[in-house]
Short mmCIF file of C-alpha atoms in Angstrom, two decimals:
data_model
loop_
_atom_site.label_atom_id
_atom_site.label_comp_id
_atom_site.label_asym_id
_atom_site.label_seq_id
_atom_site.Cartn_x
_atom_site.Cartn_y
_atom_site.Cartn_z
CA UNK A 1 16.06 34.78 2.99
CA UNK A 2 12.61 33.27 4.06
CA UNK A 3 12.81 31.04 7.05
CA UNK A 4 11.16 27.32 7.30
CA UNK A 5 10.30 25.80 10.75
CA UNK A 6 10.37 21.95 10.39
CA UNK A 7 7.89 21.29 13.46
CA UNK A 8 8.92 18.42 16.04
CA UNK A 9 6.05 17.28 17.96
CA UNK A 10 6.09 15.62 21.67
CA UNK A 11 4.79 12.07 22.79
CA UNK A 12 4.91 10.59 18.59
CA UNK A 13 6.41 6.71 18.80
CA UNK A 14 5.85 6.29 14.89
CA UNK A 15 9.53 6.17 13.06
CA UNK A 16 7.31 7.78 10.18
CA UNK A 17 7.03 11.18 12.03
CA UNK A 18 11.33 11.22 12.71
CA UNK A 19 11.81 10.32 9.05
CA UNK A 20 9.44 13.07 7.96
CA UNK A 21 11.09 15.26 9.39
CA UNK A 22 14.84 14.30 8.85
CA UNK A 23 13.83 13.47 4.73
CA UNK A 24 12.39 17.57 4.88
CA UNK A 25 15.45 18.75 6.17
CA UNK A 26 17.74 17.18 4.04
CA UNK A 27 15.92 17.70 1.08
CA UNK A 28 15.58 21.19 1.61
CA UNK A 29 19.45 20.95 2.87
CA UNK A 30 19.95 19.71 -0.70
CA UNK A 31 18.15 22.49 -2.90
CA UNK A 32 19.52 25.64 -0.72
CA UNK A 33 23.39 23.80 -1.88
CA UNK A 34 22.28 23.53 -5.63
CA UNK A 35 20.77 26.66 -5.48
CA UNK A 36 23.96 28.24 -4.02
CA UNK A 37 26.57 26.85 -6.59
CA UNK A 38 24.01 28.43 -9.01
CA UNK A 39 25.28 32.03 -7.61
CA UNK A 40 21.89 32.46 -6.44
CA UNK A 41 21.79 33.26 -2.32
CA UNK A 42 19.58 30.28 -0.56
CA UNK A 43 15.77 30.57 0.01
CA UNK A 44 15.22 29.04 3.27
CA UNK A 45 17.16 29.01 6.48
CA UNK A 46 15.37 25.61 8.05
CA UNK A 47 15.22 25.35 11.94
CA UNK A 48 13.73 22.46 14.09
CA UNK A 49 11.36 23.67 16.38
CA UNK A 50 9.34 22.47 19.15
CA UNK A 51 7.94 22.64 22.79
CA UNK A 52 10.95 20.93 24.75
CA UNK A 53 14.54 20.41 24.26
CA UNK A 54 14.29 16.82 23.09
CA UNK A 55 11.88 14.99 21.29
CA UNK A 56 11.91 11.65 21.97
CA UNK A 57 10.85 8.64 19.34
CA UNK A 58 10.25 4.92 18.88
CA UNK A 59 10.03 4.24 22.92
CA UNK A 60 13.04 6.33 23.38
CA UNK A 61 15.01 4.36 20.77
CA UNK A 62 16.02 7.79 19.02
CA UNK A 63 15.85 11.39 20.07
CA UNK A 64 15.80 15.06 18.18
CA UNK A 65 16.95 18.05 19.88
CA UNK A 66 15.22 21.02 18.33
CA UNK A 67 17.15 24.08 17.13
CA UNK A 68 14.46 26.48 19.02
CA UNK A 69 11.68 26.18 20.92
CA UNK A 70 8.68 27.95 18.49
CA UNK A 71 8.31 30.75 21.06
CA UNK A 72 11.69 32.01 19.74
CA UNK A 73 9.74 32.23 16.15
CA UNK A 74 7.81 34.84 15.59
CA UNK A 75 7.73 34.89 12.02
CA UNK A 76 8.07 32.30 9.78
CA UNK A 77 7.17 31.95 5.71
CA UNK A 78 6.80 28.02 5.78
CA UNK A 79 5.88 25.38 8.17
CA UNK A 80 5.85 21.88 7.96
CA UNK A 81 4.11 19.65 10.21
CA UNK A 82 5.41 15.39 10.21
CA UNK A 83 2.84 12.73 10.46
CA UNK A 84 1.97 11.54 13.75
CA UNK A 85 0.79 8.89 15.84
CA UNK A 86 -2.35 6.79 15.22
CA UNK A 87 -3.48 7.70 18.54
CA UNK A 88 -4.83 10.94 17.24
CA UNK A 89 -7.17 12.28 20.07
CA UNK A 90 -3.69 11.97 21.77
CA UNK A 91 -1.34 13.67 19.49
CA UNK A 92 -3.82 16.44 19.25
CA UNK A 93 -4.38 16.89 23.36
CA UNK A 94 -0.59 16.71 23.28
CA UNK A 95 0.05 19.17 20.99
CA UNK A 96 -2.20 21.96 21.86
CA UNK A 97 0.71 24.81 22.92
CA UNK A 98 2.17 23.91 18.77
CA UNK A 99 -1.49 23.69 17.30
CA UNK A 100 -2.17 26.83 18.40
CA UNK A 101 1.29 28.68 17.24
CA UNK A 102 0.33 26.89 13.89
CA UNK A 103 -2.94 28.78 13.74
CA UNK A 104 -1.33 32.44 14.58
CA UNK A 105 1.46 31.67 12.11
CA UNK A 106 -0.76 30.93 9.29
CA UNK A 107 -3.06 34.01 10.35
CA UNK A 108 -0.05 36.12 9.97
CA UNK A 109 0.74 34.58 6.40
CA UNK A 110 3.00 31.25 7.15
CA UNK A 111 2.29 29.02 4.79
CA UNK A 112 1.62 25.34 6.16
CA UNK A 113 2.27 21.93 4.17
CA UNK A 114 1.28 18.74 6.76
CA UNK A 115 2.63 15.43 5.96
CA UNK A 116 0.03 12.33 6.10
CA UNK A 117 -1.82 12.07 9.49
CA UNK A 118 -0.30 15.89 10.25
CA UNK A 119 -2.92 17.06 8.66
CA UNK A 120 -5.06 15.94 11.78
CA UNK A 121 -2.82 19.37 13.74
CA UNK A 122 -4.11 21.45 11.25
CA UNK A 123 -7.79 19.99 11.03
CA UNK A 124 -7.78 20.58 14.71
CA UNK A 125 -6.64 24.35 14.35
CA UNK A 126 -9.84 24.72 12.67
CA UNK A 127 -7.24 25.59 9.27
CA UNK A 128 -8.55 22.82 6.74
CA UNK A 129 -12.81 23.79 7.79
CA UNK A 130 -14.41 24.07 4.64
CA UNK A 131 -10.80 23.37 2.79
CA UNK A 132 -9.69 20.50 0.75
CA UNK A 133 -6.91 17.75 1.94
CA UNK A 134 -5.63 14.29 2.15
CA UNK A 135 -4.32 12.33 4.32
CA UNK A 136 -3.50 8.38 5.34
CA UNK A 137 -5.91 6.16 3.29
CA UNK A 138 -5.82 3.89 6.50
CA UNK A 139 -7.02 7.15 8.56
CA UNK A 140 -10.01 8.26 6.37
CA UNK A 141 -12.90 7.04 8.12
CA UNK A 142 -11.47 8.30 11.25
CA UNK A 143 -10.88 11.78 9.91
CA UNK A 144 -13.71 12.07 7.99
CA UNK A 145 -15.71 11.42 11.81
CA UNK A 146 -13.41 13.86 13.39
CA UNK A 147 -13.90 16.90 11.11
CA UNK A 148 -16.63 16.38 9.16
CA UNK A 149 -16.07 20.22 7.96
CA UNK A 150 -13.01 19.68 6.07
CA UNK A 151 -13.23 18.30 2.31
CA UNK A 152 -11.26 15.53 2.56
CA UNK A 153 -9.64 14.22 -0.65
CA UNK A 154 -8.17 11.10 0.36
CA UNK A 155 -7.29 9.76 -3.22
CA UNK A 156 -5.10 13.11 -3.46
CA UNK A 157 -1.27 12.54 -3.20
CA UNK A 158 -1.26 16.34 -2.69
CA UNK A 159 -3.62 19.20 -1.93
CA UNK A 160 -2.67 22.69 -2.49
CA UNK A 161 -4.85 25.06 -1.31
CA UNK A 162 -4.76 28.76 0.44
CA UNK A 163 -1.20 28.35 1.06
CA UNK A 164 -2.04 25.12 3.04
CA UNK A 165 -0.93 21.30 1.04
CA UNK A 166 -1.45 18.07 2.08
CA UNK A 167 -0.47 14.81 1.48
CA UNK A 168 -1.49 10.92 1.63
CA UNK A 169 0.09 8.06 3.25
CA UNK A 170 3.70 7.28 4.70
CA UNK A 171 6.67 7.78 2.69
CA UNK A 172 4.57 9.95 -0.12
CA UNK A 173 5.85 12.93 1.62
CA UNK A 174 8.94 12.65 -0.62
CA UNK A 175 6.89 13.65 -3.63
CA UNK A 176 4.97 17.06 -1.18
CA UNK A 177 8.80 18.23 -0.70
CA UNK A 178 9.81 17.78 -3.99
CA UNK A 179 6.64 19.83 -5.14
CA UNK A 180 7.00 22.83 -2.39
CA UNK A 181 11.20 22.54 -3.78
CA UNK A 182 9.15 23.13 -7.25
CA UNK A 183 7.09 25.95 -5.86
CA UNK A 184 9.75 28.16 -3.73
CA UNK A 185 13.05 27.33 -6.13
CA UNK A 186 11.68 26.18 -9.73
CA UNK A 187 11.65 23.37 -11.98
CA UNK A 188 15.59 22.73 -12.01
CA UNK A 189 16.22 22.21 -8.36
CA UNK A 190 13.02 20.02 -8.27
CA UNK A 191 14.23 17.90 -10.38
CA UNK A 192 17.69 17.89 -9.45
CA UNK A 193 16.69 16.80 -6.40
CA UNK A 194 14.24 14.38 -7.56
CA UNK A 195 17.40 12.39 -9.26
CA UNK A 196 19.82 13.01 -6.27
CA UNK A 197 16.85 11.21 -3.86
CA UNK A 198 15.25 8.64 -7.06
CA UNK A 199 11.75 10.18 -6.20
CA UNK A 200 9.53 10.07 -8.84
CA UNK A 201 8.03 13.25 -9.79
CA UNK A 202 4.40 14.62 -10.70
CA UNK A 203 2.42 11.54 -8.83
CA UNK A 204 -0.29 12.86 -7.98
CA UNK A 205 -2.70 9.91 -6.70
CA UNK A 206 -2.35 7.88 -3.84
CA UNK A 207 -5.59 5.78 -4.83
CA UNK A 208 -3.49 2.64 -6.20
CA UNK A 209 -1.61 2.25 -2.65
CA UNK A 210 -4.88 2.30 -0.51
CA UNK A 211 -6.90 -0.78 0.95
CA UNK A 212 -10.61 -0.36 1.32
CA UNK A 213 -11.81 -2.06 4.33
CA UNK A 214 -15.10 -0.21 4.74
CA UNK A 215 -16.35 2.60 6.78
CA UNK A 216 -17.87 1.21 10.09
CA UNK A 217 -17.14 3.47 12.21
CA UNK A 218 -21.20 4.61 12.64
CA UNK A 219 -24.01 4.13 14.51
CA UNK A 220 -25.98 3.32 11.60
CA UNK A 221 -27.15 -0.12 12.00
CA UNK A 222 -28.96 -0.17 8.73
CA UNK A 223 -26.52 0.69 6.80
CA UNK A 224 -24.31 -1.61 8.57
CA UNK A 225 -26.61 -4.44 7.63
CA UNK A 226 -26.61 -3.06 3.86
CA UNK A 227 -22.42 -3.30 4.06
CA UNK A 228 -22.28 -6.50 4.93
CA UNK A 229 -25.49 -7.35 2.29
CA UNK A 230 -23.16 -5.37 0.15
CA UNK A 231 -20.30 -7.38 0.70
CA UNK A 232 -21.33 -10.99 1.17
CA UNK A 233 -23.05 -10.45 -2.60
CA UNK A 234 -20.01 -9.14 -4.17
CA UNK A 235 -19.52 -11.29 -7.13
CA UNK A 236 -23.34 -10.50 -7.77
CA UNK A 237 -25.48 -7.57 -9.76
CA UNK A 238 -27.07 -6.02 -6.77
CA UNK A 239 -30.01 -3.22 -7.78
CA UNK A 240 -30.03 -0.19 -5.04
CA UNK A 241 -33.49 -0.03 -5.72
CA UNK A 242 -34.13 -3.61 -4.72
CA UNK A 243 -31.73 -3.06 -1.80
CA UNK A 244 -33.26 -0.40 -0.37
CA UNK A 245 -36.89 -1.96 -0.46
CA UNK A 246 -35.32 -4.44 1.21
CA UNK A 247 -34.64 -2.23 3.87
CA UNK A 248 -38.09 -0.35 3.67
CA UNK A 249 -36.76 2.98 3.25
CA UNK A 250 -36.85 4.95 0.27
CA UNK A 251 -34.16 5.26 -2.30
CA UNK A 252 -33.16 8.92 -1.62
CA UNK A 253 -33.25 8.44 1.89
CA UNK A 254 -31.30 5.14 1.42
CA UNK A 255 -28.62 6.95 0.03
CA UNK A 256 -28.38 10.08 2.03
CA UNK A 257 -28.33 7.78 5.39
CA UNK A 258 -25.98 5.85 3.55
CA UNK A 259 -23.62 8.85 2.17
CA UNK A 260 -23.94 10.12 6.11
CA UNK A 261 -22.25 6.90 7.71
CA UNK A 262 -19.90 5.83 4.88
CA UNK A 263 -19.42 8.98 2.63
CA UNK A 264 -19.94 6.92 -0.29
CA UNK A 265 -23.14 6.59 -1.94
CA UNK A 266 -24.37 2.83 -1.98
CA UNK A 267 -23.01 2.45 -5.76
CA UNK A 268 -19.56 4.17 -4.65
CA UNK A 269 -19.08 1.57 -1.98
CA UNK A 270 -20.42 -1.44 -3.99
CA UNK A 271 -17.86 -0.67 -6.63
CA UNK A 272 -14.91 -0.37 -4.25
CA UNK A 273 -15.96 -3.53 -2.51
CA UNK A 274 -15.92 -5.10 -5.84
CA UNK A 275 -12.63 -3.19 -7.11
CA UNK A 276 -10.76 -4.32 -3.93
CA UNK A 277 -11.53 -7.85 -4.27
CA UNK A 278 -10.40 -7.50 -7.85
CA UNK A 279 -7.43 -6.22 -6.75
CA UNK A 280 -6.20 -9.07 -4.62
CA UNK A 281 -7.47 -11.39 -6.95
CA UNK A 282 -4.69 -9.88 -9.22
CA UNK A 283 -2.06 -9.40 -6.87
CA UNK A 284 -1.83 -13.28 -5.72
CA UNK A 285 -3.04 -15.05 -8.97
CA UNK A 286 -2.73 -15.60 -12.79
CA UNK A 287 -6.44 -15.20 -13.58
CA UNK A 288 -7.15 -12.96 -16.62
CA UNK A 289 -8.57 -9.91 -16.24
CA UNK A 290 -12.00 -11.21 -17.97
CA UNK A 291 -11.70 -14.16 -14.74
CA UNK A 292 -11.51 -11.76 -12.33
CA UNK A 293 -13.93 -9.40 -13.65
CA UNK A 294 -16.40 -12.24 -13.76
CA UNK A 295 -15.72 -13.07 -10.59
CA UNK A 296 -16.40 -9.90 -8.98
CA UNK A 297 -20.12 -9.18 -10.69
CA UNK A 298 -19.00 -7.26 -14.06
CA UNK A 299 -20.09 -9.08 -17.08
CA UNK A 300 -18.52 -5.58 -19.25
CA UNK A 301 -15.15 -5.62 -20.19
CA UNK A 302 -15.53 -1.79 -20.60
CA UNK A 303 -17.80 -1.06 -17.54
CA UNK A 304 -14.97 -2.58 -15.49
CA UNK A 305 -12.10 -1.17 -16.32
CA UNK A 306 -13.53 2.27 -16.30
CA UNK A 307 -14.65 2.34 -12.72
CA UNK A 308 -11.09 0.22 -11.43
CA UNK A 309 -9.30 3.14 -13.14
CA UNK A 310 -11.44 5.58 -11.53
CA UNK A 311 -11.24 3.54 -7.73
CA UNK A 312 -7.38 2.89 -8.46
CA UNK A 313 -5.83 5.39 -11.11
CA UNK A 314 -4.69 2.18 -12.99
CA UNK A 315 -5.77 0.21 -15.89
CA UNK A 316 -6.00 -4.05 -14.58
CA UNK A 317 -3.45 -4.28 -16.66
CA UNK A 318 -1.16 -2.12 -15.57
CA UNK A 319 -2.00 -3.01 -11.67
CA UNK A 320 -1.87 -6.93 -12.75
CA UNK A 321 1.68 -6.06 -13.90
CA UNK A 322 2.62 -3.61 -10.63
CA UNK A 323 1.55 -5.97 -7.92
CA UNK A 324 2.33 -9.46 -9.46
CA UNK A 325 5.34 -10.80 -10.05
CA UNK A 326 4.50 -14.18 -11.26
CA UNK A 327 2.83 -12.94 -14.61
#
């Protein structure tokens, strides 16, 4: 029997990280049963572990009591680390005696899945340099600052990579336990436990749930000005070119300054500016999708829907129909 350690980290006041943690263990509760009335013997035995003998949450409003403390563990197969607090530099300096029992585990061949802003644990291991993951759309720009070694994916709903998988935002972890339920049991428990929990399966984009608010978070002051040139011409054909004479600086250096501070080149972010205004517009009105795509600077019905499947993994249509009700 291979053995899972569900991690529970100190000082977290997000009700995110407790239900990360109690939706793993029951899941996985669920798939060893199924498995077991198969006549097959269970894969995992799951333990809570952590640093002290209660973990407090939510200002003290609940508590978990760990099974072990993750000295007792000295091997373990899988490891799954809960989101965390937005206070990251804090969860991380908190942390340090777990972050570093992740690192040895995984050096002695643990595999490690990290649920939304966990991954920030196992970016500060040094795990994820030169890796691929995903985290919180809301804590992108952050992360991307933090460790700008690690390839992060943020449109991903899941990474899988080296025996390390990520995944976005919130309540998205449902979808990273079905698929490690997939990987460890097979295809029959996955989705037997996708119907028992009403989680749908295969997603694999978190793109259509995310808010772009734009990367700030530099000390770029040009290409501050340029977002907010960006942005307060929106509904207009802007030229790069043209913008970037405008700043005097040449058009590759334009963009590489620009890809430094933001990560998106100028036309990346233009289009997302213009993609997320589209996508309000259709959430709280009954404009067409010609309206809105006039509004926003696109004067080609095809041009337009190609890059707000690309931004969002949806057609307009589809979104129009997601996100409002009143159509």
């Amino acid at each position: 029997m291979k053995h899972l350690t569900i991690i529970v980290p100190d000082g977290q006041t997000n009700l995110s990280t407790l239900a990360s943690i109690v939706g793993a263990y029951e899941i996985f509760a669920v798939a060893n049963k199924y498995w077991k009335e198969n006549g097959k013997n269970e894969v995992f035995r799951v333990e809570l572990a952590g640093i002290l003998p209660q973990a407090e949450f939510y200002n003290g409003m609940f508590s978990v009591r760990p099974q072990t403390n993750i000295a007792n563990i000295t091997k373990t197969d899988l490891i799954i680390v809960p989101s965390l607090v937005r206070d990251f530099q804090e969860a991380i300096g908190g942390n340090k005696q777990l972050i570093d029992w992740v690192g040895k585990q995984y050096k002695s061949g643990a595999e490690i899945a990290s649920i939304c802003t966990g991954a920030f644990m196992l970016a500060s291991a040094g795990l994820l340099d030169g890796k691929s993951c995903s985290t919180h759309w809301s804590a992108e720009e952050t992360f991307r600052n933090m460790f700008p070694k690690v390839n992060l994916q943020a449109d991903k709903l899941i990474t899988d990579e080296n025996g390390i998988y990520t995944n976005g935002g919130a309540y998205s972890f449902l979808n990273l336990i079905i698929y490690l339920v997939e990987k460890y049991y097979d295809r029959e428990v996955a989705i037997y436990c996708s119907k028992i929990f009403q989680i749908e399966m295969d997603r694999q984009s978190q793109s259509a749930f995310s808010i772009f608010k734009g990367q700030k978070q530099h000390g770029d002051e040009m290409v501050k000005e340029a977002q907010c040139y960006i942005e307060s011409k929106m509904n207009e054909k802007i030229s790069i070119e043209n913008m970037s004479a405008r700043f005097a600086i040449g058009r590759r250096n334009f963009d590489r300054r620009f890809i430094k501070a933001t990560g998106n080149t100028p036309l990346e972010y233009l289009q997302r500016v213009k993609i997320e205004s589209a996508k309000r517009a259709f959430e709280t009105s009954r404009k067409t999708i010609n309206e809105v795509m006039y509004e926003v600077g696109y004067a080609d019905v095809k041009a337009f829907r190609e890059v707000f499947r690309k931004i969002t993994g949806m057609s307009p249509v589809d979104y129009r129909e997601r996100y409002n009700n009143s159509i």
